[in-house]
Amino acid sequence: SRVSTQSTGALSVAVMVGEAKNWIPELVERAQKLKVTAGDQPGADLGPVISPQSRARIERLIQSGVDEGAELPLDGRNIAVPGYEKGNFVGPTIISKVTPDMECYREEIFGPVLNILEADTMDEAIDILNNNPYGNGCAVFTNSGAAARKFTNEVDVGQIGVNVPIPVPLPMFSFTGSRGSFLGDSNFYGKAGLNFYSQWKTITTLWKEEDAKTATAEVAMPRMQ
């Protein structure tokens, strides 16, 4: 099984469970094939980030991971994009051997960077997710129905995907979050959204058999007899 957290609609952290860590070289190989260029160019997979400041922040967080002991099997810094040499580009980057205390894990990078943590068991992976202060969304990728059921029952996260990479629901479902990823007491999608925009009406009635037999109008307050 492989567990992946999601934030802001992107899979920014992957937790490799057991032998899944052996897939890292394949991830690197596939990421290297992504085409980095201007977003309006044919075949573009990754465009530039929003500003020079954003690029500098991303590169700083990548370096912080290395400084704190993580490995960098794929480094997308200093990428040269023909025709856009002054663009704010960061290439696909994979940081492995990440631990929850590292800044690159604690601070969302907002760039084409995948942080990879490792766990020996599903229980350990679930603990990593539940110990994170945020609980927006996550996904589990597995061929085991039992593992999927355990994961969905035990993680404290608002949006959960099973073999779905970005578990962002359509408006007919609730866009949920938990812990640090949710403020307020109700959601604006799905049934919760209908409740938010609805005005409730409470009706209390009492019907008695003798009322149906009364031939004349009564204007007094109802009373028990």
Coordinates of C-alpha atoms in Angstrom, one line a residue:
S1 CA 0.0 0.0 0.0
R2 CA 1.0 3.6 -0.5
V3 CA -0.5 6.4 1.4
S4 CA -0.5 9.9 0.1
T5 CA -1.7 13.2 1.6
Q6 CA -3.3 15.9 -0.3
S7 CA -3.4 19.6 0.1
T8 CA -4.6 22.4 -2.1
G9 CA -5.6 19.9 -4.7
A10 CA -2.1 18.5 -5.1
L11 CA -0.3 15.4 -3.8
S12 CA 2.6 17.0 -2.0
V13 CA 3.5 14.2 0.4
A14 CA 3.7 10.4 -0.1
V15 CA 4.1 7.9 2.6
M16 CA 5.6 4.7 1.3
V17 CA 4.5 1.7 3.3
G18 CA 6.8 -1.3 3.5
E19 CA 8.2 -2.4 0.1
A20 CA 6.5 0.5 -1.7
K21 CA 9.7 2.5 -1.1
N22 CA 11.3 0.4 -3.9
W23 CA 9.1 2.4 -6.3
I24 CA 11.1 5.6 -5.8
P25 CA 13.5 5.1 -8.7
E26 CA 10.5 4.5 -11.0
L27 CA 8.9 7.7 -9.7
V28 CA 12.1 9.6 -10.5
E29 CA 12.3 8.1 -14.0
R30 CA 8.7 9.1 -14.7
A31 CA 9.1 12.6 -13.2
Q32 CA 12.2 13.2 -15.4
K33 CA 10.0 12.8 -18.5
L34 CA 7.6 15.6 -17.6
K35 CA 7.9 18.5 -20.0
V36 CA 8.6 21.9 -18.3
T37 CA 7.8 24.9 -20.4
A38 CA 5.4 27.8 -20.6
G39 CA 1.8 26.7 -19.9
D40 CA 0.5 27.7 -23.3
Q41 CA 3.0 25.5 -25.2
P42 CA 1.9 22.2 -26.6
G43 CA 2.7 19.2 -24.4
A44 CA 3.5 21.3 -21.3
D45 CA 3.2 19.3 -18.1
L46 CA 4.6 21.9 -15.7
G47 CA 4.6 25.6 -16.1
P48 CA 6.4 28.3 -14.1
V49 CA 5.5 29.2 -10.5
I50 CA 3.8 32.4 -9.8
S51 CA 6.7 34.8 -9.0
P52 CA 10.5 35.0 -8.4
Q53 CA 9.7 35.1 -4.7
S54 CA 7.7 31.9 -4.9
R55 CA 10.6 30.2 -6.8
A56 CA 13.1 31.3 -4.2
R57 CA 10.8 30.0 -1.4
I58 CA 10.5 26.6 -3.1
E59 CA 14.2 26.3 -3.6
R60 CA 14.9 27.3 0.0
L61 CA 12.6 24.6 1.3
I62 CA 14.2 22.0 -1.0
Q63 CA 17.6 22.9 0.4
S64 CA 16.3 22.8 4.0
G65 CA 15.3 19.2 3.5
V66 CA 18.8 18.4 2.3
D67 CA 20.4 20.3 5.2
E68 CA 18.2 18.4 7.7
G69 CA 19.2 15.0 6.3
A70 CA 16.8 14.2 3.5
E71 CA 17.9 12.8 0.2
L72 CA 17.3 14.5 -3.2
P73 CA 17.0 11.8 -5.9
L74 CA 15.6 14.4 -8.3
D75 CA 16.6 18.1 -8.1
G76 CA 14.5 20.5 -10.2
R77 CA 16.4 23.6 -9.2
N78 CA 18.3 25.7 -11.8
I79 CA 16.4 24.2 -14.6
A80 CA 16.9 25.9 -18.0
V81 CA 13.9 26.2 -20.2
P82 CA 14.8 27.1 -23.8
G83 CA 13.2 30.4 -24.8
Y84 CA 12.3 31.2 -21.2
E85 CA 15.6 31.4 -19.5
K86 CA 14.4 34.2 -17.1
G87 CA 11.2 32.4 -16.3
N88 CA 10.2 31.3 -12.7
F89 CA 10.6 27.6 -13.4
V90 CA 11.2 24.8 -11.0
G91 CA 11.6 21.3 -12.4
P92 CA 10.1 18.2 -11.0
T93 CA 11.7 17.5 -7.6
I94 CA 11.5 14.5 -5.3
I95 CA 12.8 14.6 -1.7
S96 CA 13.1 11.2 0.0
K97 CA 13.9 10.1 3.5
V98 CA 11.8 13.0 4.8
T99 CA 10.7 13.0 8.5
P100 CA 7.8 14.9 10.1
D101 CA 10.1 17.2 12.0
M102 CA 11.7 18.6 8.8
E103 CA 10.7 22.1 7.6
C104 CA 10.0 20.8 4.0
Y105 CA 7.3 18.6 5.5
R106 CA 5.9 21.1 8.0
E107 CA 5.6 23.9 5.5
E108 CA 3.6 23.4 2.3
I109 CA 6.0 24.0 -0.6
F110 CA 3.4 25.0 -3.2
G111 CA 5.6 23.8 -6.1
P112 CA 6.4 20.7 -8.2
V113 CA 8.0 18.9 -5.2
L114 CA 7.1 15.5 -3.8
N115 CA 8.1 14.8 -0.2
I116 CA 8.5 11.1 0.5
L117 CA 8.2 9.6 4.0
E118 CA 8.6 5.9 4.8
A119 CA 6.6 3.7 7.2
D120 CA 7.1 0.0 8.0
T121 CA 3.3 -0.6 8.6
M122 CA -0.1 0.8 7.8
D123 CA -0.5 1.7 11.4
E124 CA 2.7 3.8 11.3
A125 CA 1.5 5.5 8.2
I126 CA -1.9 6.3 9.7
D127 CA -0.1 7.8 12.8
I128 CA 1.9 10.1 10.6
L129 CA -1.3 11.5 9.0
N130 CA -3.1 11.8 12.3
N131 CA -0.2 13.5 14.0
N132 CA -0.2 16.2 11.3
P133 CA -2.0 19.3 12.5
Y134 CA -4.0 19.5 9.3
G135 CA -6.7 17.2 7.9
N136 CA -7.8 18.4 4.5
G137 CA -7.5 15.4 2.3
C138 CA -5.5 12.2 1.7
A139 CA -5.6 9.1 -0.4
V140 CA -4.6 5.4 -0.1
F141 CA -3.4 3.4 -3.1
T142 CA -3.8 -0.3 -2.5
N143 CA -5.0 -3.6 -4.0
S144 CA -6.3 -4.7 -0.5
G145 CA -9.8 -4.0 0.4
A146 CA -9.0 -4.7 4.1
A147 CA -6.2 -2.1 4.0
A148 CA -8.5 0.4 2.4
R149 CA -11.2 -0.1 5.0
K150 CA -8.7 0.2 7.9
F151 CA -7.3 3.4 6.4
T152 CA -10.7 5.1 5.8
N153 CA -11.9 4.1 9.3
E154 CA -8.9 5.3 11.2
V155 CA -7.5 8.4 9.5
D156 CA -8.8 11.8 10.9
V157 CA -9.0 13.6 7.6
G158 CA -12.0 15.2 6.0
Q159 CA -11.7 14.0 2.4
I160 CA -10.4 10.5 1.7
G161 CA -9.7 8.9 -1.7
V162 CA -9.2 5.1 -2.3
N163 CA -7.1 4.7 -5.4
V164 CA -8.2 8.3 -6.3
P165 CA -5.2 10.7 -6.4
I166 CA -7.1 13.9 -5.6
P167 CA -10.2 13.3 -3.5
V168 CA -11.8 16.7 -4.1
P169 CA -15.6 16.1 -4.3
L170 CA -18.1 17.6 -6.7
P171 CA -20.5 20.2 -5.2
M172 CA -23.1 17.5 -4.5
F173 CA -20.8 16.1 -1.9
S174 CA -19.5 18.0 1.1
F175 CA -16.0 19.7 0.8
T176 CA -14.9 18.6 4.2
G177 CA -11.8 19.1 6.3
S178 CA -10.8 18.4 9.9
R179 CA -8.6 19.9 12.6
G180 CA -6.4 22.7 11.3
S181 CA -7.9 22.4 7.8
F182 CA -11.4 23.5 8.8
L183 CA -12.8 26.6 10.5
G184 CA -16.4 27.1 11.5
D185 CA -19.2 24.6 12.2
S186 CA -20.6 23.8 8.8
N187 CA -19.5 23.2 5.2
F188 CA -20.8 24.9 2.1
Y189 CA -21.1 21.9 -0.3
G190 CA -23.5 19.0 -0.3
K191 CA -26.1 18.5 2.3
A192 CA -24.4 20.9 4.7
G193 CA -24.6 23.6 2.1
L194 CA -28.3 23.1 1.7
N195 CA -28.7 23.3 5.4
F196 CA -26.7 26.5 5.5
Y197 CA -28.8 28.3 3.0
S198 CA -32.1 26.9 4.3
Q199 CA -34.5 28.4 6.8
W200 CA -36.0 25.7 9.0
K201 CA -39.7 25.6 10.0
T202 CA -41.0 23.7 13.0
I203 CA -44.6 22.7 13.0
T204 CA -46.3 21.2 16.1
T205 CA -49.8 19.8 15.7
L206 CA -52.5 18.1 17.9
W207 CA -55.5 16.3 16.5
K208 CA -58.3 15.1 18.7
E209 CA -61.3 12.9 17.6
E210 CA -63.9 15.2 19.2
D211 CA -62.6 18.2 17.3
A212 CA -63.8 16.5 14.1
K213 CA -67.3 16.2 15.4
T214 CA -67.8 19.8 16.5
A215 CA -70.6 21.4 14.5
T216 CA -70.0 25.0 15.6
A217 CA -67.0 27.2 15.4
E218 CA -64.8 27.5 18.5
V219 CA -62.6 30.5 19.0
A220 CA -61.3 29.6 22.5
M221 CA -57.8 28.4 23.1
P222 CA -57.4 24.6 22.7
R223 CA -57.7 22.8 26.0
M224 CA -57.5 19.3 27.3
Q225 CA -60.8 17.8 28.5

